[in-house]
């Protein structure tokens, strides 16, 4: 049980989740946030494999409650880096339900990666916004689609990947999760999923639409756009390969 509780720091369950979100709040550099969101959950999966006992079913409602709590918090967050952290916390908490359903090590590592990578990319996109406007707050600089179309496109695609829309891997990972839950747990995951979509809509409205102001540094470069497009394209292809079943 001690090993499982330590793992709950890395596959965050409330209130232990405050450690991850506190670390993300202290890290002002987007690259550091990105690295933390990628590495942190993988350590949690490794710890789960070291536990001498299987994950008890009692962890499932704890995981769903944590995921629901942070999904609702997304609706009140304006800072994009913090938004990415709360989304990752909500999604990674669901890995406990997958583990309780008997998922293997490879499946758990994949689940953590499918949700950690897009959240990390959202956090990384805070850098070009902060360089142009001083901060990456939704509503502070609306109308990006008119002045920064490339950055707007990358932001929209990355957020859609982060909230598990098809054809990105998170969508198929959640479908696999629904198969191991009973009807009440599945309804809980579906409700959390809907809140993610709502939060993503609010975030994108705050950045992309509305009356905007010109950015002093202009749009992101074509090389950065191609790099992001390539990563997201590979991510989507990986998601499509999951349609045959399994992770």
GROMACS .gro file of C-alpha atoms in nm:
model
  247
    1UNK     CA    1   0.000   0.000   0.000
    2UNK     CA    2   0.290   0.237   0.070
    3UNK     CA    3   0.417   0.184  -0.284
    4UNK     CA    4   0.072   0.259  -0.424
    5UNK     CA    5   0.047   0.581  -0.224
    6UNK     CA    6   0.387   0.694  -0.351
    7UNK     CA    7   0.272   0.611  -0.704
    8UNK     CA    8  -0.030   0.834  -0.640
    9UNK     CA    9   0.212   1.129  -0.632
   10UNK     CA   10   0.315   1.058  -0.990
   11UNK     CA   11  -0.016   0.933  -1.125
   12UNK     CA   12  -0.182   1.210  -0.929
   13UNK     CA   13  -0.470   1.143  -0.695
   14UNK     CA   14  -0.613   1.422  -0.480
   15UNK     CA   15  -0.479   1.552  -0.241
   16UNK     CA   16  -0.138   1.412  -0.344
   17UNK     CA   17  -0.195   1.579  -0.681
   18UNK     CA   18  -0.104   1.915  -0.526
   19UNK     CA   19   0.263   1.811  -0.548
   20UNK     CA   20   0.258   1.791  -0.928
   21UNK     CA   21   0.052   2.105  -0.973
   22UNK     CA   22   0.263   2.292  -0.720
   23UNK     CA   23   0.576   2.195  -0.911
   24UNK     CA   24   0.420   2.308  -1.239
   25UNK     CA   25   0.322   2.641  -1.083
   26UNK     CA   26   0.679   2.700  -0.965
   27UNK     CA   27   0.828   2.614  -1.304
   28UNK     CA   28   0.789   2.929  -1.509
   29UNK     CA   29   0.984   2.794  -1.806
   30UNK     CA   30   0.749   2.614  -2.052
   31UNK     CA   31   1.020   2.369  -2.158
   32UNK     CA   32   1.062   2.255  -1.797
   33UNK     CA   33   0.685   2.212  -1.761
   34UNK     CA   34   0.684   2.009  -2.081
   35UNK     CA   35   0.960   1.777  -1.955
   36UNK     CA   36   0.787   1.730  -1.620
   37UNK     CA   37   0.453   1.638  -1.777
   38UNK     CA   38   0.626   1.377  -1.992
   39UNK     CA   39   0.847   1.216  -1.726
   40UNK     CA   40   0.637   1.242  -1.409
   41UNK     CA   41   0.357   0.995  -1.499
   42UNK     CA   42   0.602   0.739  -1.640
   43UNK     CA   43   0.764   0.719  -1.297
   44UNK     CA   44   0.422   0.651  -1.150
   45UNK     CA   45   0.362   0.360  -1.387
   46UNK     CA   46   0.704   0.217  -1.299
   47UNK     CA   47   0.617   0.235  -0.930
   48UNK     CA   48   0.288   0.054  -0.991
   49UNK     CA   49   0.483  -0.236  -1.135
   50UNK     CA   50   0.693  -0.253  -0.817
   51UNK     CA   51   0.390  -0.275  -0.590
   52UNK     CA   52   0.354  -0.622  -0.435
   53UNK     CA   53  -0.024  -0.609  -0.475
   54UNK     CA   54  -0.268  -0.529  -0.754
   55UNK     CA   55  -0.444  -0.194  -0.755
   56UNK     CA   56  -0.758  -0.236  -0.540
   57UNK     CA   57  -1.097  -0.152  -0.687
   58UNK     CA   58  -1.134   0.105  -0.408
   59UNK     CA   59  -0.893   0.327  -0.603
   60UNK     CA   60  -1.140   0.359  -0.892
   61UNK     CA   61  -1.387   0.602  -0.726
   62UNK     CA   62  -1.089   0.796  -0.585
   63UNK     CA   63  -0.948   0.824  -0.937
   64UNK     CA   64  -1.282   0.929  -1.088
   65UNK     CA   65  -1.337   1.190  -0.816
   66UNK     CA   66  -0.989   1.334  -0.877
   67UNK     CA   67  -1.041   1.340  -1.254
   68UNK     CA   68  -1.379   1.508  -1.214
   69UNK     CA   69  -1.249   1.767  -0.969
   70UNK     CA   70  -0.966   1.878  -1.197
   71UNK     CA   71  -1.191   1.869  -1.503
   72UNK     CA   72  -1.417   2.123  -1.333
   73UNK     CA   73  -1.118   2.333  -1.233
   74UNK     CA   74  -1.029   2.363  -1.602
   75UNK     CA   75  -1.339   2.577  -1.649
   76UNK     CA   76  -1.201   2.851  -1.424
   77UNK     CA   77  -0.836   2.856  -1.538
   78UNK     CA   78  -0.702   3.124  -1.774
   79UNK     CA   79  -0.328   3.053  -1.763
   80UNK     CA   80  -0.243   2.804  -2.039
   81UNK     CA   81   0.039   2.637  -1.848
   82UNK     CA   82  -0.183   2.578  -1.547
   83UNK     CA   83  -0.463   2.459  -1.776
   84UNK     CA   84  -0.229   2.198  -1.924
   85UNK     CA   85  -0.133   2.080  -1.574
   86UNK     CA   86  -0.493   2.044  -1.456
   87UNK     CA   87  -0.590   1.857  -1.773
   88UNK     CA   88  -0.296   1.619  -1.733
   89UNK     CA   89  -0.388   1.561  -1.368
   90UNK     CA   90  -0.747   1.484  -1.461
   91UNK     CA   91  -0.649   1.245  -1.739
   92UNK     CA   92  -0.364   1.069  -1.560
   93UNK     CA   93  -0.582   0.999  -1.257
   94UNK     CA   94  -0.790   0.775  -1.485
   95UNK     CA   95  -0.491   0.544  -1.530
   96UNK     CA   96  -0.573   0.402  -1.185
   97UNK     CA   97  -0.907   0.277  -1.316
   98UNK     CA   98  -0.724   0.115  -1.606
   99UNK     CA   99  -0.473  -0.045  -1.369
  100UNK     CA  100  -0.751  -0.174  -1.143
  101UNK     CA  101  -0.904  -0.335  -1.452
  102UNK     CA  102  -0.592  -0.545  -1.501
  103UNK     CA  103  -0.405  -0.344  -1.765
  104UNK     CA  104  -0.046  -0.445  -1.830
  105UNK     CA  105   0.267  -0.235  -1.799
  106UNK     CA  106   0.288  -0.145  -2.170
  107UNK     CA  107  -0.075  -0.035  -2.177
  108UNK     CA  108  -0.031   0.186  -1.871
  109UNK     CA  109   0.288   0.345  -2.006
  110UNK     CA  110   0.107   0.413  -2.335
  111UNK     CA  111  -0.195   0.563  -2.158
  112UNK     CA  112   0.030   0.799  -1.961
  113UNK     CA  113   0.214   0.898  -2.279
  114UNK     CA  114  -0.103   0.955  -2.485
  115UNK     CA  115  -0.224   1.210  -2.231
  116UNK     CA  116   0.110   1.345  -2.113
  117UNK     CA  117   0.245   1.442  -2.456
  118UNK     CA  118  -0.038   1.670  -2.578
  119UNK     CA  119  -0.064   1.836  -2.236
  120UNK     CA  120   0.313   1.897  -2.253
  121UNK     CA  121   0.276   2.049  -2.601
  122UNK     CA  122   0.000   2.281  -2.474
  123UNK     CA  123   0.232   2.396  -2.196
  124UNK     CA  124   0.512   2.446  -2.450
  125UNK     CA  125   0.293   2.669  -2.667
  126UNK     CA  126   0.276   2.912  -2.376
  127UNK     CA  127   0.629   3.023  -2.469
  128UNK     CA  128   0.549   3.193  -2.804
  129UNK     CA  129   0.240   3.353  -2.651
  130UNK     CA  130   0.433   3.486  -2.352
  131UNK     CA  131   0.706   3.622  -2.581
  132UNK     CA  132   0.450   3.815  -2.784
  133UNK     CA  133   0.209   3.932  -2.516
  134UNK     CA  134   0.392   3.896  -2.184
  135UNK     CA  135   0.164   3.614  -2.060
  136UNK     CA  136  -0.038   3.322  -2.194
  137UNK     CA  137  -0.377   3.403  -2.041
  138UNK     CA  138  -0.703   3.326  -2.221
  139UNK     CA  139  -0.896   3.646  -2.285
  140UNK     CA  140  -0.589   3.865  -2.247
  141UNK     CA  141  -0.506   3.848  -2.616
  142UNK     CA  142  -0.803   3.732  -2.820
  143UNK     CA  143  -0.839   3.724  -3.195
  144UNK     CA  144  -0.516   3.535  -3.262
  145UNK     CA  145  -0.664   3.377  -3.574
  146UNK     CA  146  -0.650   3.710  -3.753
  147UNK     CA  147  -0.296   3.812  -3.659
  148UNK     CA  148  -0.126   3.480  -3.583
  149UNK     CA  149  -0.293   3.213  -3.798
  150UNK     CA  150  -0.014   2.956  -3.774
  151UNK     CA  151   0.008   2.980  -3.396
  152UNK     CA  152  -0.372   2.968  -3.374
  153UNK     CA  153  -0.386   2.654  -3.585
  154UNK     CA  154  -0.122   2.476  -3.381
  155UNK     CA  155  -0.292   2.578  -3.057
  156UNK     CA  156  -0.631   2.450  -3.175
  157UNK     CA  157  -0.494   2.114  -3.295
  158UNK     CA  158  -0.288   2.061  -2.982
  159UNK     CA  159  -0.578   2.137  -2.749
  160UNK     CA  160  -0.802   1.900  -2.946
  161UNK     CA  161  -0.539   1.628  -2.911
  162UNK     CA  162  -0.512   1.696  -2.538
  163UNK     CA  163  -0.885   1.650  -2.475
  164UNK     CA  164  -0.893   1.316  -2.658
  165UNK     CA  165  -1.077   1.398  -2.978
  166UNK     CA  166  -1.047   1.153  -3.268
  167UNK     CA  167  -0.823   1.055  -3.440
  168UNK     CA  168  -0.575   1.126  -3.160
  169UNK     CA  169  -0.468   0.837  -2.934
  170UNK     CA  170  -0.638   0.968  -2.620
  171UNK     CA  171  -0.975   0.903  -2.782
  172UNK     CA  172  -0.903   0.534  -2.833
  173UNK     CA  173  -0.735   0.506  -2.493
  174UNK     CA  174  -1.057   0.631  -2.329
  175UNK     CA  175  -1.264   0.385  -2.532
  176UNK     CA  176  -1.045   0.103  -2.400
  177UNK     CA  177  -1.088   0.237  -2.049
  178UNK     CA  178  -1.467   0.234  -2.083
  179UNK     CA  179  -1.452  -0.139  -2.157
  180UNK     CA  180  -1.299  -0.221  -1.817
  181UNK     CA  181  -1.541  -0.010  -1.611
  182UNK     CA  182  -1.892  -0.088  -1.493
  183UNK     CA  183  -2.178   0.129  -1.616
  184UNK     CA  184  -2.148   0.384  -1.334
  185UNK     CA  185  -1.774   0.427  -1.385
  186UNK     CA  186  -1.822   0.455  -1.762
  187UNK     CA  187  -2.082   0.728  -1.716
  188UNK     CA  188  -1.841   0.912  -1.488
  189UNK     CA  189  -1.565   0.899  -1.751
  190UNK     CA  190  -1.804   1.019  -2.022
  191UNK     CA  191  -1.909   1.314  -1.804
  192UNK     CA  192  -1.543   1.404  -1.741
  193UNK     CA  193  -1.476   1.380  -2.113
  194UNK     CA  194  -1.759   1.622  -2.188
  195UNK     CA  195  -1.624   1.871  -1.934
  196UNK     CA  196  -1.282   1.850  -2.103
  197UNK     CA  197  -1.445   1.942  -2.433
  198UNK     CA  198  -1.630   2.231  -2.271
  199UNK     CA  199  -1.309   2.359  -2.113
  200UNK     CA  200  -1.122   2.330  -2.443
  201UNK     CA  201  -1.392   2.535  -2.617
  202UNK     CA  202  -1.367   2.808  -2.354
  203UNK     CA  203  -0.987   2.814  -2.376
  204UNK     CA  204  -0.981   2.839  -2.755
  205UNK     CA  205  -1.248   3.110  -2.753
  206UNK     CA  206  -1.031   3.312  -2.516
  207UNK     CA  207  -0.727   3.289  -2.743
  208UNK     CA  208  -0.838   3.247  -3.102
  209UNK     CA  209  -1.164   3.440  -3.147
  210UNK     CA  210  -1.274   3.793  -3.069
  211UNK     CA  211  -1.112   4.129  -3.128
  212UNK     CA  212  -0.736   4.092  -3.121
  213UNK     CA  213  -0.433   4.313  -3.125
  214UNK     CA  214  -0.123   4.280  -3.335
  215UNK     CA  215   0.165   4.084  -3.185
  216UNK     CA  216   0.496   4.273  -3.175
  217UNK     CA  217   0.691   3.964  -3.291
  218UNK     CA  218   0.450   3.839  -3.556
  219UNK     CA  219   0.347   3.479  -3.617
  220UNK     CA  220   0.556   3.171  -3.540
  221UNK     CA  221   0.797   3.059  -3.814
  222UNK     CA  222   0.728   2.800  -4.078
  223UNK     CA  223   0.988   2.565  -3.931
  224UNK     CA  224   0.811   2.565  -3.593
  225UNK     CA  225   0.477   2.513  -3.766
  226UNK     CA  226   0.609   2.218  -3.964
  227UNK     CA  227   0.764   2.066  -3.651
  228UNK     CA  228   0.439   2.089  -3.456
  229UNK     CA  229   0.241   1.961  -3.755
  230UNK     CA  230   0.475   1.665  -3.789
  231UNK     CA  231   0.449   1.574  -3.421
  232UNK     CA  232   0.070   1.603  -3.419
  233UNK     CA  233   0.045   1.415  -3.749
  234UNK     CA  234   0.253   1.127  -3.611
  235UNK     CA  235   0.041   1.139  -3.296
  236UNK     CA  236  -0.280   1.112  -3.501
  237UNK     CA  237  -0.139   0.822  -3.706
  238UNK     CA  238  -0.055   0.645  -3.382
  239UNK     CA  239  -0.415   0.696  -3.275
  240UNK     CA  240  -0.549   0.548  -3.597
  241UNK     CA  241  -0.340   0.235  -3.546
  242UNK     CA  242  -0.531   0.178  -3.220
  243UNK     CA  243  -0.862   0.132  -3.397
  244UNK     CA  244  -0.777  -0.234  -3.440
  245UNK     CA  245  -0.805  -0.271  -3.063
  246UNK     CA  246  -0.575  -0.246  -2.765
  247UNK     CA  247  -0.292  -0.013  -2.678
   0.00000   0.00000   0.00000
